[in-house]
PDB file of C-alpha atoms and ligand atoms in Angstrom:
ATOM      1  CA  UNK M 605      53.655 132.795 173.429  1.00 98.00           C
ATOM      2  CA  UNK M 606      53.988 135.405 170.720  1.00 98.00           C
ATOM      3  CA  UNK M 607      54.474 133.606 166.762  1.00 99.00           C
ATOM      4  CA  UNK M 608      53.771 135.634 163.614  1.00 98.00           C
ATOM      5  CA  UNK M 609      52.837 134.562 159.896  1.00 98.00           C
ATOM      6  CA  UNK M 610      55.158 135.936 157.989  1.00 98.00           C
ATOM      7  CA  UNK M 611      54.698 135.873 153.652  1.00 98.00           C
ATOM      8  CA  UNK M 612      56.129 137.241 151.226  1.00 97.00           C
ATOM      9  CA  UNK M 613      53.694 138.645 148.615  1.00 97.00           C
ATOM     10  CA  UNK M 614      56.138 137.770 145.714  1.00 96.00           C
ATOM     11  CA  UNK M 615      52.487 135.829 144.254  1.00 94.00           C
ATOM     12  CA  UNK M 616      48.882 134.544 145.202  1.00 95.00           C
ATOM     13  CA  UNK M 617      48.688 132.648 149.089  1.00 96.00           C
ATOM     14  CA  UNK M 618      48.600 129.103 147.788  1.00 95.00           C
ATOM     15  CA  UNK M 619      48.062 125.785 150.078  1.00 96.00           C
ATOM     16  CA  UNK M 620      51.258 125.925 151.315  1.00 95.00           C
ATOM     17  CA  UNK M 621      50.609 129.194 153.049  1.00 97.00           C
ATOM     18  CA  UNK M 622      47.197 127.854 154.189  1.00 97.00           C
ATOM     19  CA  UNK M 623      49.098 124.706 156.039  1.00 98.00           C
ATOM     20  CA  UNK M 624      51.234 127.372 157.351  1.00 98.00           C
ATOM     21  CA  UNK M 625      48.965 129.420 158.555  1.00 98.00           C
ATOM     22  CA  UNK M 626      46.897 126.605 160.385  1.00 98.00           C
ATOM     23  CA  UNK M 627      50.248 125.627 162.389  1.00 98.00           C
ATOM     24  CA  UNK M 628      50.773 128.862 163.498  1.00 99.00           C
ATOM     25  CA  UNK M 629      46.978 129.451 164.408  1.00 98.00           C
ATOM     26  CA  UNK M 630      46.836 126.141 165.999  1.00 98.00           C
ATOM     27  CA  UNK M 631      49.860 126.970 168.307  1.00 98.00           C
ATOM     28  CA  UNK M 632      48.487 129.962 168.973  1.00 98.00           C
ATOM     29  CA  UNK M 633      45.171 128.820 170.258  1.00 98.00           C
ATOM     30  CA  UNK M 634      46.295 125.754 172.011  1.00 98.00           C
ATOM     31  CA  UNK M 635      49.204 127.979 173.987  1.00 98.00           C
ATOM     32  CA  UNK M 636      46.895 131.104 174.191  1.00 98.00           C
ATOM     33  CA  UNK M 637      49.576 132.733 172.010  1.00 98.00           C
ATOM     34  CA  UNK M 638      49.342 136.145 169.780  1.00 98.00           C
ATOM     35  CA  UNK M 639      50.113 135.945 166.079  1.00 99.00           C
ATOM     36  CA  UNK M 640      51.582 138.734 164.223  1.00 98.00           C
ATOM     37  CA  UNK M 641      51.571 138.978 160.781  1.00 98.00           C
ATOM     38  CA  UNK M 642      54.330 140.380 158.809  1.00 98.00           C
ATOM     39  CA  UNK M 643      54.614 140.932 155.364  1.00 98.00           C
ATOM     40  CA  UNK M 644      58.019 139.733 154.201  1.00 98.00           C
ATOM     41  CA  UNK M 645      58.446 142.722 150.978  1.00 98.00           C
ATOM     42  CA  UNK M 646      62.378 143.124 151.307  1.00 97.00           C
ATOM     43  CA  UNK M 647      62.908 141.980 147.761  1.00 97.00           C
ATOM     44  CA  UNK M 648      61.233 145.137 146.185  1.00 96.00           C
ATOM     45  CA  UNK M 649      61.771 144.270 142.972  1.00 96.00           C
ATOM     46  CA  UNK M 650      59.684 140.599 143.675  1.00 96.00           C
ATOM     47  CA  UNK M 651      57.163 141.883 145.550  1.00 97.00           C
ATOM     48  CA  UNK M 652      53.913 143.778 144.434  1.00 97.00           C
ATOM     49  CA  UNK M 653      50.932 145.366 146.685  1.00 97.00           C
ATOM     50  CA  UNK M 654      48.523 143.632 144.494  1.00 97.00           C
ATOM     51  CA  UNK M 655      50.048 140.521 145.699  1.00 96.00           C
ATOM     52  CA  UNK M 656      49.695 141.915 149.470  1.00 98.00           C
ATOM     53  CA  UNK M 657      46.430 143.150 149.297  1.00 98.00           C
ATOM     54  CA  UNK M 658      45.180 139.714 147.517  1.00 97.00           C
ATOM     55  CA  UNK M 659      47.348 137.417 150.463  1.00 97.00           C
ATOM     56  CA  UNK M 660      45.585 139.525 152.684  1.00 98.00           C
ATOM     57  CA  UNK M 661      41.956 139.436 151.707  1.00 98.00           C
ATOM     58  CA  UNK M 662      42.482 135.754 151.193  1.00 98.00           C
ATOM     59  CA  UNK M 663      43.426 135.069 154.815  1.00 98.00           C
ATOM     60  CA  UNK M 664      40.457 136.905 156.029  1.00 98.00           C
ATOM     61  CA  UNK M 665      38.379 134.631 154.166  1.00 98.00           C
ATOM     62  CA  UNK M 666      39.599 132.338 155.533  1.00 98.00           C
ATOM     63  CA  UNK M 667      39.300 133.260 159.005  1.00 98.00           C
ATOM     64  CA  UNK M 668      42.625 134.165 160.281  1.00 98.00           C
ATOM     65  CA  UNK M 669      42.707 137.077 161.964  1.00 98.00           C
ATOM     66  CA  UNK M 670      46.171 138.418 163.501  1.00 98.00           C
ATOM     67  CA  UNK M 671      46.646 140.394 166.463  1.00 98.00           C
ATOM     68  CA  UNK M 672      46.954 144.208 165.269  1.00 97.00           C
ATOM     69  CA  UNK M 673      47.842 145.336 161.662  1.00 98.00           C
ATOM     70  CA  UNK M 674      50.304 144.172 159.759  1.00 98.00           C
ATOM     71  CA  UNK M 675      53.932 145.098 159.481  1.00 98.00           C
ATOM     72  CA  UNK M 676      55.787 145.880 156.866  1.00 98.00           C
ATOM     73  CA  UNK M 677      59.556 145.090 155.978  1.00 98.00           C
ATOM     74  CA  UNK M 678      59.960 147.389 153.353  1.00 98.00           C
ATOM     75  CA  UNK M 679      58.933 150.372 155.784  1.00 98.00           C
ATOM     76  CA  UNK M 680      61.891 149.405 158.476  1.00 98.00           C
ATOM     77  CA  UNK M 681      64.864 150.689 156.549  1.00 98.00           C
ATOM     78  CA  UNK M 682      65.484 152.405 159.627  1.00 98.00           C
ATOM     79  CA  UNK M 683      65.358 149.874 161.877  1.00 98.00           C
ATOM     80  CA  UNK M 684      67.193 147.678 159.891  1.00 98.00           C
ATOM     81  CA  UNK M 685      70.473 150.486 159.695  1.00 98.00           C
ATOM     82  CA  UNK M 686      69.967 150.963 163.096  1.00 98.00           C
ATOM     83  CA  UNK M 687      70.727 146.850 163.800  1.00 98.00           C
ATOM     84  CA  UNK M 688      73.330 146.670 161.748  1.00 98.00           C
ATOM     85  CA  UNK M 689      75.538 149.415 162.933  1.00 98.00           C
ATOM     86  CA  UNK M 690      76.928 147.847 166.044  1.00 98.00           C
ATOM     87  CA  UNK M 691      78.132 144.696 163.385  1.00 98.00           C
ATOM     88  CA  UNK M 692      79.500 147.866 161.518  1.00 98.00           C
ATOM     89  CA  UNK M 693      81.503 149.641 164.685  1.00 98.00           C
ATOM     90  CA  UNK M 694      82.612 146.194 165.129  1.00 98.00           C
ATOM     91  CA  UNK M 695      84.101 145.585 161.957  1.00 98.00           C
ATOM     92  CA  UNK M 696      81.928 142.397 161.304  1.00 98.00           C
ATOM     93  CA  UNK M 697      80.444 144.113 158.334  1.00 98.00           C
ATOM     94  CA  UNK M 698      81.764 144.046 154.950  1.00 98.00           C
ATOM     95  CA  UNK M 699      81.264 145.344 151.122  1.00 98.00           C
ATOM     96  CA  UNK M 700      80.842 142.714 148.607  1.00 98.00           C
ATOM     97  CA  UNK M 701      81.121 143.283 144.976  1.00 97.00           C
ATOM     98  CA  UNK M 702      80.651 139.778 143.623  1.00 96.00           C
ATOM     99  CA  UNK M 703      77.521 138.999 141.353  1.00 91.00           C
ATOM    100  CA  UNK M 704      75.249 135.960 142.255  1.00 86.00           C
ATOM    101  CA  UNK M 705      76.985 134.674 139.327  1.00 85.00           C
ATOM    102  CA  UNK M 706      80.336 134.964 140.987  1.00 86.00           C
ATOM    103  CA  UNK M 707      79.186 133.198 143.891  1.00 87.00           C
ATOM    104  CA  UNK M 708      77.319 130.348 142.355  1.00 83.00           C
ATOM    105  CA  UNK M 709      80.191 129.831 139.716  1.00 74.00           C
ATOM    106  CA  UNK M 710      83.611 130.075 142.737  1.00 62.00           C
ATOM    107  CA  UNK M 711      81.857 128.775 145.101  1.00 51.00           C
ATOM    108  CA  UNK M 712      82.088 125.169 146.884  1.00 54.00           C
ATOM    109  CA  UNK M 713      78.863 123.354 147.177  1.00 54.00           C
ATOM    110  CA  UNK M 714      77.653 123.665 150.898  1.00 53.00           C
ATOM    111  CA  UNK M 715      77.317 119.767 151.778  1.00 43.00           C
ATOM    112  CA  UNK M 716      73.757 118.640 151.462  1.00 37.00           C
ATOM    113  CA  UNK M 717      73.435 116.525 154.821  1.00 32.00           C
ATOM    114  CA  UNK M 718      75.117 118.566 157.421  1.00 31.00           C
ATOM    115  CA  UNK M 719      74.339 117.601 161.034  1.00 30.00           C
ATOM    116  CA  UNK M 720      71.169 116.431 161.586  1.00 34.00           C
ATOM    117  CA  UNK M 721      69.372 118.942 159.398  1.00 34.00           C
ATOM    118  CA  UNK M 722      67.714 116.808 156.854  1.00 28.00           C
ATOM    119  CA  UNK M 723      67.546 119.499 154.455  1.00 30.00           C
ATOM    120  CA  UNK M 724      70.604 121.729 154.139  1.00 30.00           C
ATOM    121  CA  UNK M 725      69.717 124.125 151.196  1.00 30.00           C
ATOM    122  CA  UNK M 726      69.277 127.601 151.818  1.00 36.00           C
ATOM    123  CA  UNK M 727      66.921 129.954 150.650  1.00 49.00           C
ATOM    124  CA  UNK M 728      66.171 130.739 147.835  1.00 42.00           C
ATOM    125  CA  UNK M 729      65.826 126.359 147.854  1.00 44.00           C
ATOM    126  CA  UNK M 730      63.943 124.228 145.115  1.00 37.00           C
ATOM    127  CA  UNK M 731      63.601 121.775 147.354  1.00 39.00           C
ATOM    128  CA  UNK M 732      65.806 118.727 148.769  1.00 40.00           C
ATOM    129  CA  UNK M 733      68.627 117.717 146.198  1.00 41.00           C
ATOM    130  CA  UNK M 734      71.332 119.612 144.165  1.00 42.00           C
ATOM    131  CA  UNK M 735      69.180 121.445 141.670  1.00 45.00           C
ATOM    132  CA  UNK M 736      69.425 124.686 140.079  1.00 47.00           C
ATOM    133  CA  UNK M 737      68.344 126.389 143.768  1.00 51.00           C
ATOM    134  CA  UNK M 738      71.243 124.612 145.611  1.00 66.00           C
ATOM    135  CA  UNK M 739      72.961 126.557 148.271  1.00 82.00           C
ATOM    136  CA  UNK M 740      76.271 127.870 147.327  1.00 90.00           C
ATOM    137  CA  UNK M 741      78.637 128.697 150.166  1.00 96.00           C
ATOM    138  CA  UNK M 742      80.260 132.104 149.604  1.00 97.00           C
ATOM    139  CA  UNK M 743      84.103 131.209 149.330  1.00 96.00           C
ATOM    140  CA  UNK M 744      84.827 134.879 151.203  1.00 97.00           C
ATOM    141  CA  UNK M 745      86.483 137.008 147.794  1.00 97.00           C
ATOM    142  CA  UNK M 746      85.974 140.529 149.214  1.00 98.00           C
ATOM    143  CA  UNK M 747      86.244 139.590 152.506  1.00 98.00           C
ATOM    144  CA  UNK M 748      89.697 141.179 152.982  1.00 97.00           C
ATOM    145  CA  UNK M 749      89.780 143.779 150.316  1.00 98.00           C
ATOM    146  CA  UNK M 750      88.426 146.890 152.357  1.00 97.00           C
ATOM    147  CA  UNK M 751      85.839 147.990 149.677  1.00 98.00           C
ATOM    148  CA  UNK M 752      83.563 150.889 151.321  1.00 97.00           C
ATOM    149  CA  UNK M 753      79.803 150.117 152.513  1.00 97.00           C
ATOM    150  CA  UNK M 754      78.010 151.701 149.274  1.00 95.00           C
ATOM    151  CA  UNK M 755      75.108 151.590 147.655  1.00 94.00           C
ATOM    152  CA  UNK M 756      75.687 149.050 144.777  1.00 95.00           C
ATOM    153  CA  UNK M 757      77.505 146.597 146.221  1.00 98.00           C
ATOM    154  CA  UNK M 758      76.474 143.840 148.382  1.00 98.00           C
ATOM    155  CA  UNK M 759      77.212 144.254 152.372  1.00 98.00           C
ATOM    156  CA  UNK M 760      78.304 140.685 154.305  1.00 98.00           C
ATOM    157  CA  UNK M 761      78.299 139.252 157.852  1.00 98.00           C
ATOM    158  CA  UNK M 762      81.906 137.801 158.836  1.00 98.00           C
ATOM    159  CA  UNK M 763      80.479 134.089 159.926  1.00 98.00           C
ATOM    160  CA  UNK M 764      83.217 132.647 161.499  1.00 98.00           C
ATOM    161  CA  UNK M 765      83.228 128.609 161.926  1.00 98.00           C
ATOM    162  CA  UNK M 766      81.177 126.757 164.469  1.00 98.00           C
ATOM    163  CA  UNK M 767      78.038 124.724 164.889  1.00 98.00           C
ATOM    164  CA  UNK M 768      74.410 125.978 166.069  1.00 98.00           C
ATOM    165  CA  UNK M 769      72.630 123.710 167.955  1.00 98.00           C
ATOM    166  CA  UNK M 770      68.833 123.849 168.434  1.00 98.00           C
ATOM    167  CA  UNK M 771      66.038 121.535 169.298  1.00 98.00           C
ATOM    168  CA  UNK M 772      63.215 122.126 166.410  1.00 98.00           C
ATOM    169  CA  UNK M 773      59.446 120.913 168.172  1.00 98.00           C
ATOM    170  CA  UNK M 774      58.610 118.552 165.070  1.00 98.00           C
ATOM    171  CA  UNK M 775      61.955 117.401 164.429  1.00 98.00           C
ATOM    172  CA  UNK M 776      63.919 116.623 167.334  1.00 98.00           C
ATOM    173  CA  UNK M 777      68.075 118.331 168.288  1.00 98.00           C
ATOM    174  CA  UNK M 778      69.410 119.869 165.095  1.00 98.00           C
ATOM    175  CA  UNK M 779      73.162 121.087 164.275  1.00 98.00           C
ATOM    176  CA  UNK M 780      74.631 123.082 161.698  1.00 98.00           C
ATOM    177  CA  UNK M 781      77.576 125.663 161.053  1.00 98.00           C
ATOM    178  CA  UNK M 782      76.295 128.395 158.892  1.00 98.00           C
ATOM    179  CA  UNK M 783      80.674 129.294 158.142  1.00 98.00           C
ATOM    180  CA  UNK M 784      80.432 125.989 155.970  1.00 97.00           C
ATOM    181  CA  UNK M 785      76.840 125.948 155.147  1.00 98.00           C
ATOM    182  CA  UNK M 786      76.465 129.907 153.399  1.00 97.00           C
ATOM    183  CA  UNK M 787      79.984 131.709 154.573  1.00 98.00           C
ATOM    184  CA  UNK M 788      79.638 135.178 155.151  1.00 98.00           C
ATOM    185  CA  UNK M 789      75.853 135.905 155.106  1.00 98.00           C
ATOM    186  CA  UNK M 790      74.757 138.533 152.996  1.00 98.00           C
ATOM    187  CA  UNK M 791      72.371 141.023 154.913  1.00 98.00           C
ATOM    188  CA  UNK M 792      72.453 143.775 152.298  1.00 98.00           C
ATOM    189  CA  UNK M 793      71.958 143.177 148.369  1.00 97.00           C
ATOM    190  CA  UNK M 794      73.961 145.405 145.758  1.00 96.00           C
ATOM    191  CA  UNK M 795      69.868 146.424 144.905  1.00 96.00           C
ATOM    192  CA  UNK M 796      69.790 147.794 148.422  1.00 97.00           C
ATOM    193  CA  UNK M 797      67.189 145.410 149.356  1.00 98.00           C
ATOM    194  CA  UNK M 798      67.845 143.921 153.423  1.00 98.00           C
ATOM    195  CA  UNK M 799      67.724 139.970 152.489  1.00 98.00           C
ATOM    196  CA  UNK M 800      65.282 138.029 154.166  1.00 98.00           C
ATOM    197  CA  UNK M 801      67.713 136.127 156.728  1.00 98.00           C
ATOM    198  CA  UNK M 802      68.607 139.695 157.904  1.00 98.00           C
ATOM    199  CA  UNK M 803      65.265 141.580 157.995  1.00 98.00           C
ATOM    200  CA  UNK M 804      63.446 138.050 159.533  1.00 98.00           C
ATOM    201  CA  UNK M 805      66.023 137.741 162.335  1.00 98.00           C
ATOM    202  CA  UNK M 806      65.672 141.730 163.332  1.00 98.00           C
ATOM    203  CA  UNK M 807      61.913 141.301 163.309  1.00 98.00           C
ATOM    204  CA  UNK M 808      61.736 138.312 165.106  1.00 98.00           C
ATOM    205  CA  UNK M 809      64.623 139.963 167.799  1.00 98.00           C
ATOM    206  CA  UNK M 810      62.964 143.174 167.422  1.00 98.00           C
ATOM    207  CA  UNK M 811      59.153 141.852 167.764  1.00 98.00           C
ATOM    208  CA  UNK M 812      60.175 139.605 170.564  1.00 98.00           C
ATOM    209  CA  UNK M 813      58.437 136.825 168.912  1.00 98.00           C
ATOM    210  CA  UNK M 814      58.874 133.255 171.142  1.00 98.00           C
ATOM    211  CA  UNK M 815      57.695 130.574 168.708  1.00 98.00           C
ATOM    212  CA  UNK M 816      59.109 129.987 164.495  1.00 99.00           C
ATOM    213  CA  UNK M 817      56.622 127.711 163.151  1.00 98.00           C
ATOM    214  CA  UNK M 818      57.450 127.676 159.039  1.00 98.00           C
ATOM    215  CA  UNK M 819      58.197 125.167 156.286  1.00 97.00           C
ATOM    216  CA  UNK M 820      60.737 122.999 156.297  1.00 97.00           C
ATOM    217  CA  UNK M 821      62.062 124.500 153.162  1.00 96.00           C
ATOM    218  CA  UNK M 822      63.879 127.235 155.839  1.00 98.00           C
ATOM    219  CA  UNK M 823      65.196 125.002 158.024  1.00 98.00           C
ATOM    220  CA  UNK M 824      68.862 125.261 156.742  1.00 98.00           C
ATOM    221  CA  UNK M 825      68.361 128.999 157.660  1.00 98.00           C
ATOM    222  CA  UNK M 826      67.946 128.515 161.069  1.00 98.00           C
ATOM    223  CA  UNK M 827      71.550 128.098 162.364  1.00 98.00           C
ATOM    224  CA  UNK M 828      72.630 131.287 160.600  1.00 98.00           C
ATOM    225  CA  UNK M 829      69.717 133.217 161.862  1.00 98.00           C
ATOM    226  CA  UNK M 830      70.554 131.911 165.577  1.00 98.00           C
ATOM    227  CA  UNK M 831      74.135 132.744 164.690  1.00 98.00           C
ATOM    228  CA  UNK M 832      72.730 136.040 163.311  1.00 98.00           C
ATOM    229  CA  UNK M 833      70.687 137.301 166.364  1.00 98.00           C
ATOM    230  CA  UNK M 834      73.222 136.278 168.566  1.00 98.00           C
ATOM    231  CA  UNK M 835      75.945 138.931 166.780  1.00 98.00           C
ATOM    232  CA  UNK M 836      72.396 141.661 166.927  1.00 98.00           C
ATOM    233  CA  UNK M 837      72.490 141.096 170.923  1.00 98.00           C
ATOM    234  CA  UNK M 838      69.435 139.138 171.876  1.00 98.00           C
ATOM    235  CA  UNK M 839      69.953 135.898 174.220  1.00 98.00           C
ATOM    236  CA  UNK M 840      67.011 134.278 174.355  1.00 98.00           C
ATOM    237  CA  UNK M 841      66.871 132.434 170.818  1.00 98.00           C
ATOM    238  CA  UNK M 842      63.051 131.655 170.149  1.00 98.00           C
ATOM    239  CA  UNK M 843      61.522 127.776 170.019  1.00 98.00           C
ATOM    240  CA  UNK M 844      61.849 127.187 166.353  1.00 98.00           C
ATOM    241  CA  UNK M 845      59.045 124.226 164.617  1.00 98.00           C
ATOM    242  CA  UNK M 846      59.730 123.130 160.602  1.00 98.00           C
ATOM    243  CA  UNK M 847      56.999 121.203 159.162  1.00 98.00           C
ATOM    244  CA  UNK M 848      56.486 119.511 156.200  1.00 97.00           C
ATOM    245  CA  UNK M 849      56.091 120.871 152.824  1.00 96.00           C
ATOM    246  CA  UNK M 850      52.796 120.123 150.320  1.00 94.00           C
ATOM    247  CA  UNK M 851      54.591 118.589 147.561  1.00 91.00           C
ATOM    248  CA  UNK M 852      54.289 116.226 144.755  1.00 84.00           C
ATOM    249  CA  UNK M 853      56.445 113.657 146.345  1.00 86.00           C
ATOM    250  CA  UNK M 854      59.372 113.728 149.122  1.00 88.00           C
ATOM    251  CA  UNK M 855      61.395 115.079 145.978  1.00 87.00           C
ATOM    252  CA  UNK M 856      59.239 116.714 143.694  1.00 86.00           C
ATOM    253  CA  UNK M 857      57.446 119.993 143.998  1.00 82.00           C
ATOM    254  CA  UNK M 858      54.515 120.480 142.487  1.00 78.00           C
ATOM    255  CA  UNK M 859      53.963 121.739 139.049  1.00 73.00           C
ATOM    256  CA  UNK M 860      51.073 123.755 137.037  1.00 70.00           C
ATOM    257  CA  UNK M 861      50.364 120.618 135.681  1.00 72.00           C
ATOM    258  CA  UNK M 862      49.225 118.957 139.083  1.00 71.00           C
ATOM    259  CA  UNK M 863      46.425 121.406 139.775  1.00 70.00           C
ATOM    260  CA  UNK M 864      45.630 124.527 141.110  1.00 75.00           C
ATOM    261  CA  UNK M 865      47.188 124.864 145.094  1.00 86.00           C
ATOM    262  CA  UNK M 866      46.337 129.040 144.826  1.00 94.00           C
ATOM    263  CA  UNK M 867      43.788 129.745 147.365  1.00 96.00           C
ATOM    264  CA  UNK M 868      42.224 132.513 144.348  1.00 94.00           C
ATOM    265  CA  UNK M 869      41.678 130.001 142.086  1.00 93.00           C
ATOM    266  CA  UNK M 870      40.158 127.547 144.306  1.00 95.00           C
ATOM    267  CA  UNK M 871      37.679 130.306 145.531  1.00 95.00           C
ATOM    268  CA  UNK M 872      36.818 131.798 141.665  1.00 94.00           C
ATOM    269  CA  UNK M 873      36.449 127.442 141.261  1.00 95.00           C
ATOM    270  CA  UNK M 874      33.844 127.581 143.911  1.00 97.00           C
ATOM    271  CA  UNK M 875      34.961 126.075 147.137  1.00 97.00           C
ATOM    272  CA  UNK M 876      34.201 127.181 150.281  1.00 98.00           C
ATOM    273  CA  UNK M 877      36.768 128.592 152.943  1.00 98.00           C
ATOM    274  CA  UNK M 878      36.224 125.034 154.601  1.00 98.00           C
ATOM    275  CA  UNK M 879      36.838 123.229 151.968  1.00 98.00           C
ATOM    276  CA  UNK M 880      40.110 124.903 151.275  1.00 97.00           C
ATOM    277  CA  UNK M 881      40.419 124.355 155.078  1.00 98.00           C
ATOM    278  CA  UNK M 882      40.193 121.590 154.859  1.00 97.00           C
ATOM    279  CA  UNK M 883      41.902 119.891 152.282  1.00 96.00           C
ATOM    280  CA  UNK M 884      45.240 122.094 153.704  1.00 96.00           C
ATOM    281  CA  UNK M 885      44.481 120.030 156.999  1.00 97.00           C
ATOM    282  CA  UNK M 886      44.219 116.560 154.708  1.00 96.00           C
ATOM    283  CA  UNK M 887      47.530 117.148 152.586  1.00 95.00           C
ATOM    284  CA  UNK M 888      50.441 114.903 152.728  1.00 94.00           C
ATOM    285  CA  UNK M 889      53.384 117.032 154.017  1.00 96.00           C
ATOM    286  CA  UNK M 890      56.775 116.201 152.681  1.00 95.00           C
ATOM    287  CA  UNK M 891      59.721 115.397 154.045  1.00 93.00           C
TER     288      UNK M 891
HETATM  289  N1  LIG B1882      58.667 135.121 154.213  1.00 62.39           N
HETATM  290  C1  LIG B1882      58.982 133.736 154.234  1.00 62.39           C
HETATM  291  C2  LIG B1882      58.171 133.013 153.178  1.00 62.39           C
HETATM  292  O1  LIG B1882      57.351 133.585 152.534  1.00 62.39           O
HETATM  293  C3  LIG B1882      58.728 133.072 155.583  1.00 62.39           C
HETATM  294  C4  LIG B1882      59.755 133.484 156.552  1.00 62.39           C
HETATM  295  C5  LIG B1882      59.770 132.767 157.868  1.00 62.39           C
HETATM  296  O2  LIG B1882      58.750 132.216 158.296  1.00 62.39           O
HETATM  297  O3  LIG B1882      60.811 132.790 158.491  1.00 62.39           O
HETATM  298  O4  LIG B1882      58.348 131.856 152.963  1.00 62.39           O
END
């Protein structure tokens, strides 16, 4: 059993990495499984090392300790070119000059129950519902205008229609057909950053990992990124797990206002790594 913790040091680890973290731990230990970590810094312009360095000390203060050092996304530019360029031989790679604008403004609303997923938003998400971080299915504008694979323009997955089916640990058989859920998936943004459904389905293809324990938040992303490492080659999909999210409620997230979640704060307040332990382990997960 081989799983990984995987964040993205876009800000401080908070208690819904901590929950995280203790699922994949737990898995680990009770399978005598390996964890990997990963840090998820595709988005360069999001990310900062400060953020890394702080996620990092934080987990070791809290006791989780992963099996060999961590790996980096934004130092696998290679590897991620070198995944890509069967799609590209085979013509199942695209350019794609349309801002998020033109996507969120053409495109149809990706339904919000589809199959059995209970939560069909994609990521980014702002939780269940239609908000402001609703998915938007990309309606396919440059997908037969031949623009060249550049820098400074977006690059796309064809997704052609049909339905993934998986069986998720926590939540029982799933379906869902990334064509009508996203459309054509984008892998490469016009920043030149790899997205994260790209560079997290290489990794977990390239690192062999067994086991996807994560919020539920990315459960929508699953189907595409089965989809996804099916078109990359690899056969064996991993077991996939989505728990529950620390929220406010089964609809709200929660705000500054409801107290400090950031495992920094909670230290500099004086608990203990117990106690932070703890009260991750004690949380009411949503949905
Ligand atoms: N990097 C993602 C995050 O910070 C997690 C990705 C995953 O577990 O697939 O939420």
């Amino acid at each position: 059993m081989l799983t990984r913790f995987a964040p993205a040091p876009t800000g401080y680890l908070h208690l819904g990495h901590v929950v995280n973290a203790i699922h994949v731990w737990d898995a680990a230990t009770a399978r005598d499984g390996r964890v990997l970590l990963r840090v998820e810094d595709h988005d360069r312009q999001r990310c900062r090392p400060e953020y890394e360095a702080a996620i990092l000390e934080d987990l070791a203060w809290l006791g989780f300790v992963a099996d060999g050092p961590p790996v980096r996304q934004s130092e696998r530019d290679a590897v991620y070119r070198k995944a890509l360029q069967p799609l590209i031989d085979r013509e199942l790679v695209y350019a794609c000059a349309c801002s998020r604008t033109d996507v969120s403004g053409s495109g149809r609303r990706a339904p919000f129950d589809s199959g059995n997923s209970r939560v069909a938003q994609g990521r980014p998400g702002s939780g269940p519902g239609s908000g402001p971080g609703a998915e938007h299915r990309y309606p396919g504008t440059c997908r037969d205008k031949g623009l060249p694979l550049d820098d400074g323009v977006g690059w796309r997955v064809r997704i052609e229609p049909g339905v993934e089916r998986f069986f998720d640990e926590l939540r029982g058989p799933q379906e869902q057909d990334p064509a009508a859920q996203c459309g054509d998936l984008l892998v490469r943004d016009r920043l030149g950053n790899w997205t994260y459904q790209f560079a997290v389905t290489v990794d977990d293809h390239a690192q062999k990992i067994t086991d996807v324990i994560r919020g539920v938040d990315l459960l929508a992303s699953t189907g595409r990124q089965i989809r996804l490492a099916r078109l990359l080659g690899r056969t064996t999909m991993p077991r996939f797990a989505h728990h529950g999210l620390v929220m406010k409620s089964p609809t709200e997230k929660l705000s500054k206002s409801d107290g400090d979640t950031g495992v920094r704060g909670l230290r500099q307040a004086g608990w203990s790594a117990e106690a932070v332990l703890n009260r991750a382990r004690s949380v009411t997960l949503f949905p």
